[in-house]
Amino acid sequence: MITVESLSKSRGGVPALEAVSLAGAAGTVTALVGPSGSGKTTLLRCLNGLETFDAGRLSIAGHDLAPGPHPVPRLDRLRRDVGMVFQQFNLFPHLSVLDNVTLGPRVVLREPPEAARDRAVALLDRVGLAAFAAARPATLSGGQQQRVAIARALAMRPRVMLFDEPTSALDPTMTAEVLDVIVDLARGGQTMVVVTHDHGFAKRAATWVVELAAGRVARQGPAAQLL
Ligand SMILES: Nc1ncnc2c1ncn2[C@@H]1O[C@H](COP(=O)(O)OP(=O)(O)OP(=O)(O)O)[C@@H](O)[C@H]1O
Ligand SMILES: [Mg+2]
């Protein structure tokens, strides 16, 4: 499902990623760990074409990306299959929780409104937020907003989900709520790549761990062995 081969990227002559290689089979969860500035976010953003790279190749959910600028139609296709959840939830503040979740399916996938609505309700139920469908995001806690962001990404039926430190803006209780949702997705066989500093969580959710240091893969291996 995911193949990264000798991926390198520099910014203004400073290397951000150097010869990074990894592979993720369908149904596996890869945890990206490593110190601040080691390139975790940069690598994750390369995986859905938010960043370009200079050398190497990358394939995700059947979409191939090459060095240099990515053609827009290719990115549009890729992003239908690759969902991303950010540190800051980036919900649409003027839309209800339900409309946040149905927007992508209605506009991008052209799902009929009733079908999109039924599925959104089911997804909100799955993340424990069925009662909040009519609420505005601003009235929800951070943990609740992050779970809406996860439901919104899942509504697009992504083949791969990418998470960039999904709990770093949350307190411990809210963190646990969000991590439980991600562990539940992992058990359900969703292919995922998760950037995290939380080794306990990585042990619980991940099958494979890639540790970056200064833009290079320092170690990688099965989560049970590496952590
Ligand atoms: N937009 C940018 N412009 C210039 N340099 C950047 C940019 N984004 C990241 N960098 C640099 O690239 C390197 C890798 O950053 P990246 O954000 O990928 O690290 P990270 O592992 O995600 O760190 P953190 O754990 O703090 O989120 C760092 O040296 C960082 O300063
Ligand atoms: Mg980061």
Short mmCIF file of C-alpha atoms and ligand atoms in Angstrom, two decimals:
data_model
loop_
_atom_site.label_atom_id
_atom_site.label_comp_id
_atom_site.label_asym_id
_atom_site.label_seq_id
_atom_site.Cartn_x
_atom_site.Cartn_y
_atom_site.Cartn_z
CA MET A 1 0.00 0.00 0.00
CA ILE A 2 2.91 2.35 0.75
CA THR A 3 6.40 2.24 -0.74
CA VAL A 4 9.03 4.92 -0.22
CA GLU A 5 12.36 4.39 -1.91
CA SER A 6 15.44 6.53 -1.26
CA LEU A 7 13.38 9.66 -0.82
CA SER A 8 15.45 12.81 -0.40
CA LYS A 9 14.45 16.41 0.01
CA SER A 10 16.32 19.56 0.93
CA ARG A 11 15.17 23.08 1.65
CA GLY A 12 17.50 25.89 0.66
CA GLY A 13 20.38 23.45 0.49
CA VAL A 14 19.64 21.99 3.94
CA PRO A 15 18.68 18.30 3.82
CA ALA A 16 15.28 17.57 5.42
CA LEU A 17 15.07 13.92 4.31
CA GLU A 18 17.94 11.78 3.10
CA ALA A 19 17.48 8.43 1.34
CA VAL A 20 14.42 7.46 3.37
CA SER A 21 12.98 4.06 2.48
CA LEU A 22 10.05 2.26 4.05
CA ALA A 23 7.15 0.02 3.12
CA GLY A 24 3.70 -0.42 4.61
CA ALA A 25 1.45 -3.32 3.65
CA ALA A 26 -2.34 -3.00 3.56
CA GLY A 27 -3.83 -3.16 7.04
CA THR A 28 -0.63 -2.20 8.83
CA VAL A 29 0.02 0.79 11.04
CA THR A 30 3.38 2.49 10.73
CA ALA A 31 4.49 4.78 13.55
CA LEU A 32 6.95 7.55 12.66
CA VAL A 33 8.97 8.54 15.70
CA GLY A 34 12.08 10.62 16.30
CA PRO A 35 13.20 13.90 17.83
CA SER A 36 11.82 17.31 16.94
CA GLY A 37 13.10 18.45 13.56
CA SER A 38 13.98 14.92 12.41
CA GLY A 39 11.69 15.16 9.38
CA LYS A 40 8.54 13.27 10.49
CA THR A 41 6.07 15.92 9.34
CA THR A 42 8.01 16.52 6.14
CA LEU A 43 7.85 12.80 5.30
CA LEU A 44 4.14 12.59 6.13
CA ARG A 45 3.43 15.62 3.94
CA CYS A 46 5.42 14.03 1.09
CA LEU A 47 3.14 10.98 1.40
CA ASN A 48 0.08 12.94 0.32
CA GLY A 49 1.82 15.31 -2.05
CA LEU A 50 1.68 18.38 0.22
CA GLU A 51 5.45 18.60 -0.22
CA THR A 52 7.55 17.84 -3.28
CA PHE A 53 10.79 15.89 -3.04
CA ASP A 54 14.06 15.97 -4.95
CA ALA A 55 15.00 12.34 -5.47
CA GLY A 56 13.67 8.84 -4.99
CA ARG A 57 10.16 7.57 -5.53
CA LEU A 58 6.99 7.11 -3.62
CA SER A 59 3.86 5.05 -4.16
CA ILE A 60 0.77 5.19 -1.96
CA ALA A 61 -2.64 3.55 -2.43
CA GLY A 62 -1.74 2.86 -6.06
CA HIS A 63 -0.63 6.42 -6.83
CA ASP A 64 2.96 7.07 -7.88
CA LEU A 65 4.76 10.31 -7.13
CA ALA A 66 8.05 11.33 -8.73
CA PRO A 67 10.55 14.05 -7.79
CA GLY A 68 9.58 17.62 -8.65
CA PRO A 69 6.16 19.25 -8.92
CA HIS A 70 3.16 16.92 -8.85
CA PRO A 71 0.47 17.35 -11.55
CA VAL A 72 -2.74 18.64 -9.92
CA PRO A 73 -5.05 15.93 -11.36
CA ARG A 74 -2.74 13.31 -9.88
CA LEU A 75 -2.88 15.00 -6.47
CA ASP A 76 -6.67 15.17 -6.62
CA ARG A 77 -6.86 11.44 -7.27
CA LEU A 78 -4.29 10.65 -4.59
CA ARG A 79 -6.05 12.69 -1.92
CA ARG A 80 -9.31 10.82 -2.45
CA ASP A 81 -7.49 7.72 -1.30
CA VAL A 82 -5.21 9.24 1.32
CA GLY A 83 -6.79 11.05 4.28
CA MET A 84 -4.86 13.28 6.65
CA VAL A 85 -5.52 14.42 10.21
CA PHE A 86 -3.45 17.33 11.47
CA GLN A 87 -2.28 18.52 14.89
CA GLN A 88 -4.75 21.39 14.71
CA PHE A 89 -8.06 19.94 13.64
CA ASN A 90 -8.84 22.46 10.87
CA LEU A 91 -12.60 21.92 10.96
CA PHE A 92 -14.81 24.34 9.04
CA PRO A 93 -16.00 26.66 11.85
CA HIS A 94 -19.17 27.85 10.08
CA LEU A 95 -20.48 24.33 9.42
CA SER A 96 -22.13 21.93 11.85
CA VAL A 97 -20.27 18.80 12.87
CA LEU A 98 -22.48 16.78 10.52
CA ASP A 99 -21.85 19.12 7.57
CA ASN A 100 -18.11 19.00 8.23
CA VAL A 101 -18.29 15.23 7.76
CA THR A 102 -20.65 15.17 4.75
CA LEU A 103 -19.02 17.97 2.75
CA GLY A 104 -16.25 15.92 1.13
CA PRO A 105 -18.47 12.97 0.18
CA ARG A 106 -21.14 15.30 -1.26
CA VAL A 107 -18.85 17.66 -3.16
CA VAL A 108 -15.89 15.48 -4.11
CA LEU A 109 -17.41 11.98 -4.26
CA ARG A 110 -20.85 13.30 -5.38
CA GLU A 111 -22.65 11.02 -2.95
CA PRO A 112 -26.41 11.65 -2.65
CA PRO A 113 -27.09 13.84 0.44
CA GLU A 114 -29.09 11.17 2.31
CA ALA A 115 -26.39 8.55 1.81
CA ALA A 116 -23.67 10.99 2.90
CA ARG A 117 -25.74 11.92 5.94
CA ASP A 118 -26.39 8.32 7.00
CA ARG A 119 -22.75 7.47 6.70
CA ALA A 120 -21.68 10.60 8.59
CA VAL A 121 -24.06 9.72 11.42
CA ALA A 122 -22.59 6.22 11.56
CA LEU A 123 -19.04 7.60 11.60
CA LEU A 124 -19.86 10.13 14.33
CA ASP A 125 -21.32 7.26 16.32
CA ARG A 126 -18.12 5.30 15.78
CA VAL A 127 -16.03 8.12 17.26
CA GLY A 128 -18.52 8.57 20.12
CA LEU A 129 -20.05 11.84 18.94
CA ALA A 130 -23.49 10.94 17.58
CA ALA A 131 -25.08 13.44 19.98
CA PHE A 132 -23.03 16.34 18.59
CA ALA A 133 -24.09 16.23 14.92
CA ALA A 134 -25.85 19.60 15.01
CA ALA A 135 -23.20 21.39 17.08
CA ARG A 136 -20.68 23.93 15.78
CA PRO A 137 -17.03 22.85 16.16
CA ALA A 138 -16.23 25.80 18.47
CA THR A 139 -18.60 24.41 21.12
CA LEU A 140 -16.70 21.09 21.29
CA SER A 141 -13.63 20.18 23.33
CA GLY A 142 -10.32 19.71 21.54
CA GLY A 143 -10.60 15.93 21.81
CA GLN A 144 -14.11 16.00 20.39
CA GLN A 145 -13.01 18.27 17.54
CA GLN A 146 -10.14 15.92 16.72
CA ARG A 147 -12.57 12.97 16.64
CA VAL A 148 -14.77 14.94 14.22
CA ALA A 149 -11.67 15.52 12.08
CA ILE A 150 -11.06 11.76 12.08
CA ALA A 151 -14.70 11.06 11.12
CA ARG A 152 -14.42 13.67 8.36
CA ALA A 153 -11.29 12.01 6.95
CA LEU A 154 -12.89 8.54 7.17
CA ALA A 155 -15.99 9.77 5.32
CA MET A 156 -13.89 9.86 2.16
CA ARG A 157 -13.24 6.11 2.54
CA PRO A 158 -9.47 6.61 2.39
CA ARG A 159 -7.29 3.60 1.68
CA VAL A 160 -4.58 5.15 3.83
CA MET A 161 -4.92 7.53 6.79
CA LEU A 162 -2.07 9.83 7.82
CA PHE A 163 -1.95 11.36 11.30
CA ASP A 164 0.52 14.06 12.37
CA GLU A 165 0.76 14.07 16.17
CA PRO A 166 -3.03 13.96 16.43
CA THR A 167 -3.01 14.46 20.21
CA SER A 168 -0.22 16.98 20.76
CA ALA A 169 -2.71 19.82 21.27
CA LEU A 170 -4.79 17.84 23.78
CA ASP A 171 -4.75 17.22 27.53
CA PRO A 172 -4.34 13.62 28.80
CA THR A 173 -8.08 12.76 29.03
CA MET A 174 -8.80 14.02 25.53
CA THR A 175 -5.63 12.33 24.28
CA ALA A 176 -6.90 8.97 25.53
CA GLU A 177 -10.27 9.46 23.77
CA VAL A 178 -8.56 10.17 20.45
CA LEU A 179 -5.95 7.40 20.77
CA ASP A 180 -8.71 4.87 21.53
CA VAL A 181 -10.38 5.82 18.25
CA ILE A 182 -7.11 5.33 16.35
CA VAL A 183 -6.45 1.98 18.03
CA ASP A 184 -10.00 0.94 17.08
CA LEU A 185 -9.28 1.89 13.44
CA ALA A 186 -6.03 -0.09 13.57
CA ARG A 187 -7.89 -3.18 14.81
CA GLY A 188 -10.39 -2.68 11.98
CA GLY A 189 -7.56 -3.02 9.45
CA GLN A 190 -7.27 0.61 8.33
CA THR A 191 -3.84 1.23 6.82
CA MET A 192 -2.29 4.17 8.66
CA VAL A 193 0.89 6.15 9.20
CA VAL A 194 0.97 7.93 12.53
CA VAL A 195 3.54 10.48 13.68
CA THR A 196 3.74 10.28 17.45
CA HIS A 197 5.99 10.96 20.40
CA ASP A 198 3.95 8.54 22.51
CA HIS A 199 5.79 5.23 22.52
CA GLY A 200 3.13 3.55 24.66
CA PHE A 201 0.52 4.39 22.06
CA ALA A 202 2.83 3.35 19.21
CA LYS A 203 3.32 -0.01 20.91
CA ARG A 204 -0.45 -0.44 21.25
CA ALA A 205 -1.44 0.67 17.75
CA ALA A 206 1.51 0.20 15.41
CA THR A 207 2.79 -2.87 13.63
CA TRP A 208 5.95 -1.22 12.31
CA VAL A 209 8.04 1.64 13.66
CA VAL A 210 10.30 3.95 11.67
CA GLU A 211 12.61 6.14 13.73
CA LEU A 212 13.97 9.21 11.98
CA ALA A 213 17.03 11.15 13.10
CA ALA A 214 18.21 14.23 11.23
CA GLY A 215 16.23 13.28 8.13
CA ARG A 216 17.50 9.70 7.94
CA VAL A 217 16.01 6.41 9.03
CA ALA A 218 17.93 5.63 12.22
CA ARG A 219 16.14 2.35 12.89
CA GLN A 220 13.04 0.55 11.71
CA GLY A 221 11.41 -2.70 12.71
CA PRO A 222 8.41 -4.40 14.29
CA ALA A 223 6.89 -2.23 17.03
CA ALA A 224 7.16 -5.02 19.62
CA GLN A 225 10.91 -5.27 19.04
CA LEU A 226 11.85 -1.66 18.49
CA LEU A 227 9.98 0.00 21.35
N1 LIG B 1 8.33 25.13 5.78
C1 LIG B 1 9.61 24.93 6.13
N2 LIG B 1 10.58 25.74 5.67
C2 LIG B 1 11.86 25.56 6.01
N3 LIG B 1 12.29 24.58 6.80
C3 LIG B 1 11.38 23.75 7.30
C4 LIG B 1 9.98 23.87 7.00
N4 LIG B 1 9.32 22.90 7.64
C5 LIG B 1 10.24 22.18 8.32
N5 LIG B 1 11.48 22.68 8.10
C6 LIG B 1 12.74 22.13 8.65
O1 LIG B 1 12.87 20.78 8.19
C7 LIG B 1 13.33 19.94 9.22
C8 LIG B 1 12.33 18.83 9.50
O2 LIG B 1 11.15 19.41 10.04
P1 LIG B 1 9.84 18.57 10.37
O3 LIG B 1 8.76 19.54 10.64
O4 LIG B 1 9.62 17.58 9.30
O5 LIG B 1 10.29 17.82 11.71
P2 LIG B 1 9.44 16.95 12.73
O6 LIG B 1 10.19 15.67 12.92
O7 LIG B 1 8.04 16.86 12.27
O8 LIG B 1 9.54 17.80 14.09
P3 LIG B 1 8.46 18.00 15.28
O9 LIG B 1 8.54 16.76 16.14
O10 LIG B 1 8.96 19.21 16.01
O11 LIG B 1 7.11 18.21 14.67
C9 LIG B 1 13.59 20.84 10.42
O12 LIG B 1 14.96 21.19 10.41
C10 LIG B 1 12.72 22.03 10.15
O13 LIG B 1 13.25 23.18 10.75
MG MG B 2 6.22 17.53 13.07
#
